[in-house]
């Protein structure tokens, strides 16, 4: 192990409490999900689902049941509309790149927003280099898509629109149904894709009600295991594979299916949708306790994104002025609170979160932002602990910034 | 530092990295006290801290010889994306030393009029931040 990482980890010894709030970047998988997954490694359904033996048939059956379960929660017409992928990134790549060959003869315009996740943004930019033009719809200061601008952007040339249902960083719940209506009204041929990773299991989301053609969902965003997600493709919409190889049960994604992960995804879905209303209410209560606590306890703070019903029930994103975000994530970690930041320093390039820049945040505000997502497993004790640790951490870093901070 | 003889800034908040160095220098050109303020990431704070520790009690001539590579090594190595933090810390130190002699109106033979690598890099980063700010402000709606 790297020496400095070892030292860092050693500095965490003796923590009295730990609170993991970085669901944006990886889940902490509940025991009941892990327990269900374990038996699929070596006790049952461990075979390749396309093969003609008992463990293979068991795997086939298990994958179909899981797909059926997820299809039901999403409001699909049939389970063939669910295509498992290794995750959100892959599903978004499959959606955009897999549609492109079928669309290129119809038109060359793609419409996205300024605040899409990078697996939509960068893929759209890639298509831009291959002959498509990409229009990015601006958002207001709470992250809502400008529907007027969307309407203006749609033409006969528009072949694909991709807009997230809930923004992954600031929790803005978009008016997707209206957006779909606007798009289809102006161009019924245009395909509508939505990244629904922060909507599935968190807000009411039904592909048929919304009228979307494609939707991306991810397992870890609902506390399932990492390494699995799915792309909903409405019956009749043509998507091409972007990888080639042995095709098993998943027509759009070659290779051997990972049955334990798929089972974990289905189990996590089941848990999110069982007592859905109470789960959402619980997250909302914890979310608001955290937001209100921070805004009242710590000066020079700004909430990023909307409030109340318009905000995802789990999302907390706050900028701490005079306090650099990456340094704050480390300071918090040393106190057992695990979060992420939209600071440029946490990225590979010197650019802060494009989402925060798009809603008009200044660089200092974007660099000082912290993203947290609560789950139904968090408690009031956890939130109280965060509210005890956070003011001290911010104060310490503001002291280090001295005259350059907010004093 | 209230009784600082000289101070210097390097970096830009748009990049998320900015350091101010304060030096108290005696009439023998020896650094008696050094402190810093950092609006920046952990690597920025760590390298700044090491620089201030290191220069305490040093003659300015010796402090001038410190390179960002030495500081990066002392902090236990820096990943590629964090190298600029170490460069910025040393850049701020060199700017402070230069400023001290400018105010004093003298220039010792060892103080080259040409900018050091760290000072040049700090300038480049500040310029990059300005370009980046402009570029980010004009994107959107394309």
Coordinates of C-alpha atoms in Angstrom, one line a residue, chain A residues 7-255:
Chain A
X7 CA -0.6 7.1 7.3
X8 CA -3.9 8.8 6.4
X9 CA -5.8 5.7 7.3
X10 CA -3.9 5.4 10.6
X11 CA -5.0 9.0 11.4
X12 CA -8.6 7.7 11.4
X13 CA -8.0 5.2 14.2
X14 CA -10.3 5.6 17.2
X15 CA -13.2 7.3 15.5
X16 CA -16.2 7.4 17.8
X17 CA -18.8 7.5 15.1
X18 CA -18.8 7.2 11.3
X19 CA -21.4 8.6 8.8
X20 CA -21.2 7.7 5.1
X21 CA -23.0 10.3 3.0
X22 CA -21.2 9.8 -0.3
X23 CA -24.0 7.8 -2.1
X24 CA -23.3 9.9 -5.2
X25 CA -20.0 8.1 -5.7
X26 CA -20.6 4.6 -4.2
X27 CA -23.2 2.9 -2.0
X28 CA -22.8 1.3 1.4
X29 CA -24.7 -1.9 0.7
X30 CA -27.1 -3.0 3.5
X31 CA -26.7 -6.4 5.0
X32 CA -30.0 -7.7 3.7
X33 CA -28.9 -7.1 0.2
X34 CA -25.5 -8.6 0.6
X35 CA -27.0 -11.7 2.3
X36 CA -29.3 -12.4 -0.6
X37 CA -26.4 -11.9 -3.1
X38 CA -24.0 -14.3 -1.4
X39 CA -25.8 -17.6 -2.1
X40 CA -25.6 -16.8 -5.9
X41 CA -21.9 -17.0 -5.9
X42 CA -21.6 -20.7 -5.1
X43 CA -24.8 -22.2 -3.8
X44 CA -27.3 -21.7 -6.6
X45 CA -27.7 -20.1 -10.1
X46 CA -23.9 -19.7 -10.3
X47 CA -23.9 -21.0 -13.9
X48 CA -23.9 -19.1 -17.2
X49 CA -27.6 -18.3 -17.9
X50 CA -27.3 -19.3 -21.6
X51 CA -26.1 -22.8 -20.9
X52 CA -27.9 -26.1 -20.8
X53 CA -27.5 -27.3 -17.2
X54 CA -29.1 -26.8 -13.9
X55 CA -27.0 -23.9 -12.6
X56 CA -27.4 -22.2 -16.0
X57 CA -31.2 -22.6 -16.0
X58 CA -31.3 -21.4 -12.4
X59 CA -29.3 -18.3 -13.5
X60 CA -31.6 -17.7 -16.4
X61 CA -34.6 -17.9 -14.2
X62 CA -33.1 -15.7 -11.6
X63 CA -32.1 -13.0 -14.1
X64 CA -35.6 -13.0 -15.7
X65 CA -37.2 -12.7 -12.3
X66 CA -34.9 -9.8 -11.4
X67 CA -35.6 -8.1 -14.7
X68 CA -39.4 -8.6 -14.2
X69 CA -39.2 -7.1 -10.7
X70 CA -37.3 -4.0 -11.9
X71 CA -39.6 -3.7 -15.0
X72 CA -42.6 -3.6 -12.7
X73 CA -41.1 -0.9 -10.5
X74 CA -40.3 1.2 -13.5
X75 CA -43.7 0.8 -15.1
X76 CA -42.4 -1.1 -18.2
X77 CA -44.7 -2.9 -20.6
X78 CA -42.6 -6.1 -20.5
X79 CA -39.3 -7.3 -19.0
X80 CA -37.5 -7.4 -22.4
X81 CA -37.4 -3.6 -22.1
X82 CA -34.9 -3.9 -19.3
X83 CA -31.3 -4.3 -20.5
X84 CA -28.7 -4.9 -17.7
X85 CA -25.4 -3.1 -18.1
X86 CA -22.4 -2.7 -15.8
X87 CA -23.7 0.6 -14.5
X88 CA -24.9 4.2 -15.3
X89 CA -21.9 5.2 -17.4
X90 CA -22.3 2.1 -19.6
X91 CA -26.1 2.5 -19.9
X92 CA -25.8 6.2 -20.9
X93 CA -23.1 5.3 -23.4
X94 CA -25.3 2.6 -24.8
X95 CA -28.3 4.9 -25.1
X96 CA -26.5 7.7 -27.0
X97 CA -24.0 5.7 -29.0
X98 CA -26.4 2.8 -29.6
X99 CA -29.1 5.1 -31.0
X100 CA -26.8 7.1 -33.2
X101 CA -26.4 4.7 -36.1
X102 CA -30.3 4.5 -36.5
X103 CA -30.7 8.2 -36.1
X104 CA -28.0 9.7 -38.3
X105 CA -30.1 9.5 -41.5
X106 CA -33.1 11.2 -39.9
X107 CA -31.3 14.2 -38.7
X108 CA -28.2 15.4 -36.9
X109 CA -29.3 17.4 -33.9
X110 CA -28.9 16.2 -30.3
X111 CA -30.3 18.2 -27.4
X112 CA -29.1 17.9 -23.8
X113 CA -28.9 20.3 -20.8
X114 CA -25.9 22.1 -19.3
X115 CA -26.1 20.0 -16.2
X116 CA -26.2 16.4 -17.5
X117 CA -23.9 13.9 -15.9
X118 CA -20.5 13.4 -17.7
X119 CA -21.5 10.1 -19.1
X120 CA -24.2 12.0 -21.2
X121 CA -22.3 15.2 -21.6
X122 CA -19.0 13.7 -22.8
X123 CA -20.7 11.1 -25.1
X124 CA -22.8 13.9 -26.7
X125 CA -19.5 15.8 -27.2
X126 CA -18.1 12.7 -28.8
X127 CA -21.0 12.4 -31.2
X128 CA -20.5 16.1 -31.9
X129 CA -17.0 15.2 -33.3
X130 CA -18.7 12.6 -35.5
X131 CA -21.1 14.8 -37.3
X132 CA -23.9 15.5 -34.9
X133 CA -24.5 18.9 -33.5
X134 CA -25.2 19.2 -29.8
X135 CA -27.4 21.9 -28.2
X136 CA -27.2 22.4 -24.5
X137 CA -30.3 23.9 -22.8
X138 CA -29.5 26.3 -20.0
X139 CA -31.0 26.0 -16.6
X140 CA -32.1 28.5 -14.0
X141 CA -30.3 29.2 -10.7
X142 CA -32.0 26.2 -9.1
X143 CA -31.1 23.9 -11.9
X144 CA -34.5 23.7 -13.7
X145 CA -34.3 23.3 -17.5
X146 CA -35.6 26.3 -19.4
X147 CA -38.6 24.7 -21.2
X148 CA -39.0 27.7 -23.5
X149 CA -35.4 27.2 -24.7
X150 CA -36.1 23.5 -25.0
X151 CA -39.1 24.2 -27.3
X152 CA -37.0 26.6 -29.4
X153 CA -34.2 24.0 -29.7
X154 CA -36.4 21.2 -31.1
X155 CA -36.7 21.0 -34.8
X156 CA -37.3 18.4 -37.6
X157 CA -33.5 17.8 -37.4
X158 CA -33.7 16.8 -33.7
X159 CA -33.1 13.1 -33.4
X160 CA -32.3 12.7 -29.7
X161 CA -33.1 14.6 -26.4
X162 CA -31.3 13.5 -23.2
X163 CA -32.3 15.2 -20.0
X164 CA -31.9 13.8 -16.5
X165 CA -35.0 13.3 -14.4
X166 CA -33.3 14.4 -11.2
X167 CA -29.9 16.2 -11.2
X168 CA -27.3 14.1 -9.6
X169 CA -25.5 16.9 -7.9
X170 CA -28.1 19.4 -6.8
X171 CA -31.2 17.2 -6.7
X172 CA -33.4 19.3 -9.0
X173 CA -36.5 17.3 -10.0
X174 CA -37.1 18.2 -13.6
X175 CA -40.5 18.5 -15.2
X176 CA -39.8 15.5 -17.4
X177 CA -43.4 14.9 -18.4
X178 CA -43.7 18.4 -19.8
X179 CA -40.3 18.2 -21.5
X180 CA -41.4 14.9 -23.2
X181 CA -44.6 16.6 -24.3
X182 CA -42.8 19.6 -25.7
X183 CA -40.3 17.5 -27.6
X184 CA -42.9 15.0 -29.0
X185 CA -45.3 17.8 -29.9
X186 CA -42.7 19.5 -32.1
X187 CA -41.1 16.3 -33.4
X188 CA -42.8 13.0 -32.7
X189 CA -39.8 11.1 -34.2
X190 CA -37.3 12.5 -31.7
X191 CA -36.2 9.9 -29.2
X192 CA -36.3 11.0 -25.5
X193 CA -33.7 9.5 -23.1
X194 CA -33.6 10.3 -19.4
X195 CA -30.9 9.5 -16.9
X196 CA -33.1 8.4 -14.0
X197 CA -30.5 7.2 -11.6
X198 CA -31.4 9.8 -9.0
X199 CA -35.1 9.4 -9.6
X200 CA -35.6 5.6 -9.5
X201 CA -36.5 4.5 -6.0
X202 CA -36.5 8.1 -4.7
X203 CA -39.3 9.9 -6.5
X204 CA -42.4 8.7 -8.3
X205 CA -41.1 7.6 -11.7
X206 CA -42.9 5.6 -14.3
X207 CA -41.6 5.3 -17.9
X208 CA -45.1 4.9 -19.4
X209 CA -46.6 7.8 -17.5
X210 CA -43.7 10.0 -18.5
X211 CA -43.6 8.8 -22.1
X212 CA -39.8 8.5 -22.2
X213 CA -38.2 6.2 -24.8
X214 CA -35.1 5.3 -22.9
X215 CA -34.2 5.5 -19.2
X216 CA -31.0 4.8 -17.3
X217 CA -31.1 3.4 -13.8
X218 CA -28.2 2.4 -11.5
X219 CA -28.0 -0.1 -8.7
X220 CA -25.7 1.7 -6.3
X221 CA -27.7 4.9 -6.3
X222 CA -30.5 2.9 -4.5
X223 CA -28.0 1.1 -2.2
X224 CA -27.5 -2.0 -4.3
X225 CA -24.1 -3.2 -5.3
X226 CA -21.8 -1.3 -7.7
X227 CA -21.2 -2.8 -11.2
X228 CA -24.8 -3.1 -12.4
X229 CA -27.4 -0.8 -13.9
X230 CA -29.9 -1.0 -16.6
X231 CA -31.1 0.8 -19.7
X232 CA -34.9 0.8 -20.3
X233 CA -35.6 0.7 -24.0
X234 CA -39.2 1.1 -25.0
X235 CA -40.5 -1.7 -27.2
X236 CA -39.9 -0.8 -30.8
X237 CA -37.1 1.7 -30.3
X238 CA -34.0 0.6 -32.1
X239 CA -30.7 0.6 -30.2
X240 CA -27.6 -1.1 -31.5
X241 CA -24.9 -2.8 -29.4
X242 CA -21.8 -0.8 -28.8
X243 CA -19.7 -3.8 -27.8
X244 CA -19.6 -7.1 -29.6
X245 CA -19.0 -10.6 -28.3
X246 CA -21.0 -13.6 -27.0
X247 CA -24.7 -12.6 -26.5
X248 CA -26.4 -14.2 -23.6
X249 CA -29.7 -13.1 -22.1
X250 CA -28.9 -9.4 -22.6
X251 CA -29.3 -8.5 -26.3
X252 CA -27.6 -5.1 -25.9
X253 CA -24.7 -6.1 -23.7
X254 CA -22.5 -9.1 -24.6
X255 CA -20.5 -11.1 -22.1

